[in-house]
């Protein structure tokens, strides 16, 4: 039996097709660029295509926040998103100063969203550990 609530099921029903389409588009665009000389507007369009499903994922995350009725779950997700944003801002600020002084190179900007998702995951782990350590009887 599925223990997810309605908002969580809707989130997964929206999220999974977007991630599958992202993978298919990314593989297709990479293959097309490797096997041919593409330029101009076609190259611009092909460069933007992989971002479209990821923008969709961001929209789906916002929809999930709006639809989630369990205040505890919604609060934990908001706190994880804020923690992820804080971690990402701190890391990019430090990286920016290192880059400005020629210590490190410029990373691909498209990695910001995956890094934010990772930072959000780190925040969720930290929140779970904090809850476990401060409420050991539960």
Short mmCIF file of N, CA and C in Angstrom, two decimals, residues 9-130:
data_model
loop_
_atom_site.label_atom_id
_atom_site.label_comp_id
_atom_site.label_asym_id
_atom_site.label_seq_id
_atom_site.Cartn_x
_atom_site.Cartn_y
_atom_site.Cartn_z
N UNK A 9 1.82 12.11 -4.10
CA UNK A 9 1.59 11.29 -5.30
C UNK A 9 1.53 12.18 -6.55
N UNK A 10 0.85 13.31 -6.44
CA UNK A 10 0.79 14.24 -7.57
C UNK A 10 2.18 14.75 -7.93
N UNK A 11 2.96 15.07 -6.90
CA UNK A 11 4.33 15.54 -7.13
C UNK A 11 5.11 14.51 -7.94
N UNK A 12 5.07 13.26 -7.52
CA UNK A 12 5.81 12.21 -8.23
C UNK A 12 5.28 12.00 -9.65
N UNK A 13 3.96 12.09 -9.82
CA UNK A 13 3.38 11.93 -11.15
C UNK A 13 3.82 13.05 -12.10
N UNK A 14 4.11 14.20 -11.56
CA UNK A 14 4.58 15.32 -12.37
C UNK A 14 6.10 15.30 -12.53
N UNK A 15 6.79 14.95 -11.46
CA UNK A 15 8.25 14.99 -11.42
C UNK A 15 8.89 13.93 -12.33
N UNK A 16 8.42 12.70 -12.23
CA UNK A 16 9.07 11.60 -12.96
C UNK A 16 9.07 11.80 -14.48
N UNK A 17 7.95 12.16 -15.10
CA UNK A 17 8.00 12.38 -16.56
C UNK A 17 8.96 13.51 -16.95
N UNK A 18 9.05 14.53 -16.12
CA UNK A 18 9.98 15.62 -16.42
C UNK A 18 11.43 15.14 -16.37
N UNK A 19 11.76 14.32 -15.39
CA UNK A 19 13.13 13.83 -15.28
C UNK A 19 13.46 12.85 -16.40
N UNK A 20 12.50 12.03 -16.80
CA UNK A 20 12.72 11.13 -17.94
C UNK A 20 12.91 11.95 -19.21
N UNK A 21 12.07 12.97 -19.40
CA UNK A 21 12.23 13.80 -20.60
C UNK A 21 13.56 14.56 -20.57
N UNK A 22 14.00 14.99 -19.39
CA UNK A 22 15.30 15.65 -19.27
C UNK A 22 16.41 14.71 -19.73
N UNK A 23 16.38 13.48 -19.25
CA UNK A 23 17.43 12.52 -19.62
C UNK A 23 17.41 12.25 -21.12
N UNK A 24 16.23 12.05 -21.68
CA UNK A 24 16.11 11.77 -23.12
C UNK A 24 16.60 12.97 -23.93
N UNK A 25 16.18 14.16 -23.56
CA UNK A 25 16.59 15.37 -24.28
C UNK A 25 18.09 15.57 -24.17
N UNK A 26 18.64 15.40 -22.98
CA UNK A 26 20.07 15.60 -22.78
C UNK A 26 20.89 14.61 -23.61
N UNK A 27 20.48 13.36 -23.63
CA UNK A 27 21.18 12.35 -24.44
C UNK A 27 21.05 12.70 -25.92
N UNK A 28 19.84 13.07 -26.35
CA UNK A 28 19.63 13.41 -27.76
C UNK A 28 20.42 14.62 -28.20
N UNK A 29 20.42 15.66 -27.39
CA UNK A 29 21.17 16.88 -27.73
C UNK A 29 22.66 16.59 -27.76
N UNK A 30 23.15 15.85 -26.79
CA UNK A 30 24.58 15.52 -26.75
C UNK A 30 24.99 14.71 -27.98
N UNK A 31 24.16 13.74 -28.34
CA UNK A 31 24.46 12.92 -29.52
C UNK A 31 24.44 13.76 -30.79
N UNK A 32 23.45 14.63 -30.92
CA UNK A 32 23.35 15.47 -32.11
C UNK A 32 24.55 16.40 -32.22
N UNK A 33 25.02 16.93 -31.12
CA UNK A 33 26.16 17.84 -31.15
C UNK A 33 27.46 17.10 -31.46
N UNK A 34 27.57 15.86 -31.02
CA UNK A 34 28.77 15.06 -31.30
C UNK A 34 28.85 14.65 -32.76
N UNK A 35 27.70 14.40 -33.38
CA UNK A 35 27.69 13.82 -34.73
C UNK A 35 27.46 14.82 -35.85
N UNK A 36 27.40 16.07 -35.54
CA UNK A 36 27.18 17.03 -36.62
C UNK A 36 27.64 18.41 -36.24
N UNK A 37 27.81 19.22 -37.28
CA UNK A 37 28.19 20.61 -37.02
C UNK A 37 26.91 21.43 -36.98
N UNK A 38 26.54 21.82 -35.80
CA UNK A 38 25.30 22.56 -35.59
C UNK A 38 25.67 23.97 -35.18
N UNK A 39 24.97 24.93 -35.73
CA UNK A 39 25.26 26.32 -35.41
C UNK A 39 24.02 27.17 -35.46
N UNK A 40 24.19 28.42 -35.17
CA UNK A 40 23.13 29.40 -35.29
C UNK A 40 21.96 29.16 -34.36
N UNK A 41 20.77 29.40 -34.89
CA UNK A 41 19.54 29.28 -34.10
C UNK A 41 19.30 27.85 -33.64
N UNK A 42 19.69 26.89 -34.48
CA UNK A 42 19.52 25.48 -34.10
C UNK A 42 20.35 25.15 -32.86
N UNK A 43 21.57 25.63 -32.83
CA UNK A 43 22.43 25.40 -31.67
C UNK A 43 21.85 26.09 -30.43
N UNK A 44 21.34 27.29 -30.62
CA UNK A 44 20.71 28.00 -29.50
C UNK A 44 19.51 27.24 -28.95
N UNK A 45 18.66 26.76 -29.85
CA UNK A 45 17.48 25.99 -29.43
C UNK A 45 17.90 24.70 -28.73
N UNK A 46 18.86 24.00 -29.32
CA UNK A 46 19.31 22.74 -28.72
C UNK A 46 19.98 22.98 -27.36
N UNK A 47 20.58 24.12 -27.18
CA UNK A 47 21.22 24.44 -25.91
C UNK A 47 20.19 24.69 -24.81
N UNK A 48 19.04 25.23 -25.19
CA UNK A 48 18.00 25.55 -24.22
C UNK A 48 17.12 24.34 -23.89
N UNK A 49 16.98 23.42 -24.82
CA UNK A 49 16.06 22.29 -24.63
C UNK A 49 16.24 21.54 -23.31
N UNK A 50 17.46 21.18 -22.89
CA UNK A 50 17.58 20.44 -21.63
C UNK A 50 17.13 21.22 -20.39
N UNK A 51 17.12 22.54 -20.48
CA UNK A 51 16.70 23.35 -19.34
C UNK A 51 15.19 23.33 -19.13
N UNK A 52 14.44 23.09 -20.18
CA UNK A 52 12.98 23.18 -20.09
C UNK A 52 12.41 22.20 -19.06
N UNK A 53 12.78 20.91 -19.08
CA UNK A 53 12.26 20.02 -18.03
C UNK A 53 12.71 20.42 -16.62
N UNK A 54 13.92 20.97 -16.49
CA UNK A 54 14.38 21.38 -15.17
C UNK A 54 13.59 22.57 -14.65
N UNK A 55 13.25 23.49 -15.53
CA UNK A 55 12.37 24.59 -15.13
C UNK A 55 11.01 24.03 -14.71
N UNK A 56 10.56 23.01 -15.43
CA UNK A 56 9.32 22.33 -15.05
C UNK A 56 9.41 21.72 -13.66
N UNK A 57 10.55 21.14 -13.33
CA UNK A 57 10.75 20.56 -11.99
C UNK A 57 10.64 21.65 -10.92
N UNK A 58 11.20 22.81 -11.19
CA UNK A 58 11.10 23.92 -10.23
C UNK A 58 9.63 24.31 -10.02
N UNK A 59 8.88 24.37 -11.11
CA UNK A 59 7.44 24.67 -11.02
C UNK A 59 6.72 23.59 -10.22
N UNK A 60 7.05 22.33 -10.50
CA UNK A 60 6.41 21.20 -9.81
C UNK A 60 6.72 21.25 -8.30
N UNK A 61 7.92 21.64 -7.95
CA UNK A 61 8.27 21.76 -6.53
C UNK A 61 7.41 22.84 -5.86
N UNK A 62 7.21 23.94 -6.55
CA UNK A 62 6.34 25.00 -6.02
C UNK A 62 4.90 24.54 -5.90
N UNK A 63 4.43 23.79 -6.89
CA UNK A 63 3.06 23.26 -6.83
C UNK A 63 2.90 22.32 -5.65
N UNK A 64 3.92 21.49 -5.42
CA UNK A 64 3.86 20.56 -4.29
C UNK A 64 3.77 21.34 -2.97
N UNK A 65 4.57 22.38 -2.83
CA UNK A 65 4.50 23.19 -1.61
C UNK A 65 3.10 23.76 -1.41
N UNK A 66 2.50 24.22 -2.48
CA UNK A 66 1.17 24.81 -2.39
C UNK A 66 0.11 23.76 -2.05
N UNK A 67 0.27 22.55 -2.60
CA UNK A 67 -0.75 21.52 -2.43
C UNK A 67 -0.60 20.70 -1.15
N UNK A 68 0.58 20.69 -0.56
CA UNK A 68 0.80 19.87 0.64
C UNK A 68 -0.03 20.42 1.80
N UNK A 69 -0.91 19.59 2.35
CA UNK A 69 -1.80 20.02 3.42
C UNK A 69 -1.23 19.74 4.81
N UNK A 70 -0.27 18.82 4.90
CA UNK A 70 0.33 18.50 6.18
C UNK A 70 1.33 19.60 6.53
N UNK A 71 1.01 20.38 7.55
CA UNK A 71 1.84 21.53 7.90
C UNK A 71 3.24 21.13 8.32
N UNK A 72 3.38 19.99 8.99
CA UNK A 72 4.70 19.53 9.42
C UNK A 72 5.58 19.22 8.20
N UNK A 73 5.03 18.47 7.25
CA UNK A 73 5.79 18.11 6.04
C UNK A 73 6.14 19.37 5.26
N UNK A 74 5.15 20.26 5.09
CA UNK A 74 5.39 21.49 4.33
C UNK A 74 6.46 22.35 5.01
N UNK A 75 6.41 22.46 6.33
CA UNK A 75 7.39 23.25 7.06
C UNK A 75 8.79 22.65 6.91
N UNK A 76 8.90 21.34 6.99
CA UNK A 76 10.21 20.69 6.85
C UNK A 76 10.77 20.92 5.45
N UNK A 77 9.90 20.86 4.44
CA UNK A 77 10.36 21.09 3.07
C UNK A 77 10.81 22.54 2.89
N UNK A 78 10.04 23.48 3.42
CA UNK A 78 10.42 24.89 3.31
C UNK A 78 11.75 25.13 4.02
N UNK A 79 11.92 24.55 5.21
CA UNK A 79 13.17 24.71 5.95
C UNK A 79 14.34 24.09 5.18
N UNK A 80 14.11 22.93 4.55
CA UNK A 80 15.17 22.30 3.74
C UNK A 80 15.52 23.17 2.54
N UNK A 81 14.50 23.76 1.91
CA UNK A 81 14.76 24.65 0.77
C UNK A 81 15.54 25.88 1.20
N UNK A 82 15.16 26.45 2.35
CA UNK A 82 15.90 27.61 2.86
C UNK A 82 17.33 27.23 3.22
N UNK A 83 17.50 26.08 3.85
CA UNK A 83 18.85 25.61 4.18
C UNK A 83 19.67 25.39 2.94
N UNK A 84 19.06 24.78 1.92
CA UNK A 84 19.76 24.56 0.65
C UNK A 84 20.14 25.87 -0.02
N UNK A 85 19.24 26.84 0.04
CA UNK A 85 19.53 28.15 -0.53
C UNK A 85 20.68 28.82 0.22
N UNK A 86 20.66 28.72 1.54
CA UNK A 86 21.74 29.30 2.34
C UNK A 86 23.08 28.65 2.05
N UNK A 87 23.09 27.32 1.97
CA UNK A 87 24.34 26.62 1.65
C UNK A 87 24.85 27.01 0.27
N UNK A 88 23.93 27.07 -0.71
CA UNK A 88 24.33 27.43 -2.06
C UNK A 88 24.86 28.87 -2.12
N UNK A 89 24.18 29.78 -1.45
CA UNK A 89 24.64 31.17 -1.44
C UNK A 89 26.01 31.30 -0.78
N UNK A 90 26.20 30.60 0.33
CA UNK A 90 27.50 30.64 1.00
C UNK A 90 28.60 30.07 0.10
N UNK A 91 28.33 28.92 -0.51
CA UNK A 91 29.33 28.28 -1.37
C UNK A 91 29.65 29.14 -2.59
N UNK A 92 28.62 29.70 -3.23
CA UNK A 92 28.89 30.51 -4.43
C UNK A 92 29.56 31.83 -4.08
N UNK A 93 29.28 32.37 -2.91
CA UNK A 93 29.97 33.59 -2.48
C UNK A 93 31.45 33.32 -2.28
N UNK A 94 31.76 32.25 -1.56
CA UNK A 94 33.17 31.87 -1.35
C UNK A 94 33.84 31.59 -2.68
N UNK A 95 33.16 30.80 -3.53
CA UNK A 95 33.72 30.46 -4.84
C UNK A 95 33.96 31.73 -5.66
N UNK A 96 33.03 32.67 -5.60
CA UNK A 96 33.17 33.92 -6.35
C UNK A 96 34.41 34.70 -5.97
N UNK A 97 34.71 34.77 -4.69
CA UNK A 97 35.93 35.46 -4.27
C UNK A 97 37.17 34.69 -4.70
N UNK A 98 37.13 33.36 -4.60
CA UNK A 98 38.26 32.56 -5.08
C UNK A 98 38.46 32.75 -6.58
N UNK A 99 37.35 32.76 -7.32
CA UNK A 99 37.42 32.95 -8.78
C UNK A 99 37.92 34.35 -9.11
N UNK A 100 37.44 35.34 -8.39
CA UNK A 100 37.84 36.72 -8.62
C UNK A 100 39.35 36.91 -8.47
N UNK A 101 39.96 36.15 -7.58
CA UNK A 101 41.40 36.25 -7.35
C UNK A 101 42.21 35.22 -8.14
N UNK A 102 41.57 34.54 -9.08
CA UNK A 102 42.27 33.62 -9.96
C UNK A 102 42.68 32.30 -9.32
N UNK A 103 42.11 31.97 -8.16
CA UNK A 103 42.47 30.73 -7.48
C UNK A 103 41.78 29.53 -8.12
N UNK A 104 40.54 29.72 -8.55
CA UNK A 104 39.75 28.65 -9.18
C UNK A 104 39.15 29.18 -10.48
N UNK A 105 38.71 28.26 -11.33
CA UNK A 105 38.07 28.64 -12.59
C UNK A 105 36.57 28.82 -12.42
N UNK A 106 35.93 29.16 -13.53
CA UNK A 106 34.49 29.39 -13.53
C UNK A 106 33.76 28.07 -13.80
N UNK A 107 32.91 27.63 -12.87
CA UNK A 107 32.17 26.37 -13.11
C UNK A 107 30.99 26.60 -14.04
N UNK A 108 30.47 25.53 -14.65
CA UNK A 108 29.28 25.68 -15.50
C UNK A 108 28.08 26.15 -14.68
N UNK A 109 27.44 27.19 -15.12
CA UNK A 109 26.32 27.78 -14.38
C UNK A 109 25.13 26.84 -14.30
N UNK A 110 24.96 25.95 -15.26
CA UNK A 110 23.81 25.05 -15.24
C UNK A 110 23.85 24.09 -14.05
N UNK A 111 24.96 24.02 -13.35
CA UNK A 111 25.05 23.14 -12.18
C UNK A 111 24.43 23.74 -10.92
N UNK A 112 24.00 24.98 -10.98
CA UNK A 112 23.44 25.63 -9.79
C UNK A 112 22.22 24.87 -9.26
N UNK A 113 21.29 24.50 -10.13
CA UNK A 113 20.09 23.80 -9.66
C UNK A 113 20.41 22.43 -9.07
N UNK A 114 21.22 21.59 -9.73
CA UNK A 114 21.57 20.32 -9.08
C UNK A 114 22.30 20.51 -7.76
N UNK A 115 23.18 21.50 -7.67
CA UNK A 115 23.87 21.76 -6.40
C UNK A 115 22.87 22.21 -5.33
N UNK A 116 21.89 23.02 -5.72
CA UNK A 116 20.87 23.45 -4.76
C UNK A 116 20.08 22.24 -4.26
N UNK A 117 19.73 21.34 -5.17
CA UNK A 117 19.02 20.12 -4.76
C UNK A 117 19.86 19.31 -3.79
N UNK A 118 21.16 19.19 -4.06
CA UNK A 118 22.06 18.48 -3.16
C UNK A 118 22.15 19.17 -1.80
N UNK A 119 22.23 20.49 -1.81
CA UNK A 119 22.30 21.25 -0.56
C UNK A 119 20.99 21.11 0.22
N UNK A 120 19.88 21.04 -0.49
CA UNK A 120 18.59 20.82 0.16
C UNK A 120 18.58 19.44 0.82
N UNK A 121 19.14 18.45 0.14
CA UNK A 121 19.24 17.11 0.72
C UNK A 121 20.11 17.09 1.96
N UNK A 122 21.22 17.82 1.92
CA UNK A 122 22.09 17.92 3.11
C UNK A 122 21.32 18.56 4.26
N UNK A 123 20.53 19.59 3.95
CA UNK A 123 19.71 20.24 4.99
C UNK A 123 18.70 19.26 5.58
N UNK A 124 18.09 18.44 4.73
CA UNK A 124 17.12 17.45 5.23
C UNK A 124 17.80 16.44 6.14
N UNK A 125 19.00 16.01 5.77
CA UNK A 125 19.75 15.08 6.63
C UNK A 125 20.10 15.73 7.96
N UNK A 126 20.52 16.98 7.92
CA UNK A 126 20.87 17.70 9.15
C UNK A 126 19.64 17.87 10.04
N UNK A 127 18.49 18.16 9.44
CA UNK A 127 17.26 18.31 10.23
C UNK A 127 16.86 16.98 10.86
N UNK A 128 16.99 15.89 10.11
CA UNK A 128 16.64 14.57 10.65
C UNK A 128 17.58 14.19 11.80
N UNK A 129 18.86 14.46 11.63
CA UNK A 129 19.83 14.17 12.69
C UNK A 129 19.54 15.02 13.93
N UNK A 130 19.25 16.29 13.72
CA UNK A 130 18.91 17.17 14.84
C UNK A 130 17.67 16.66 15.57
#
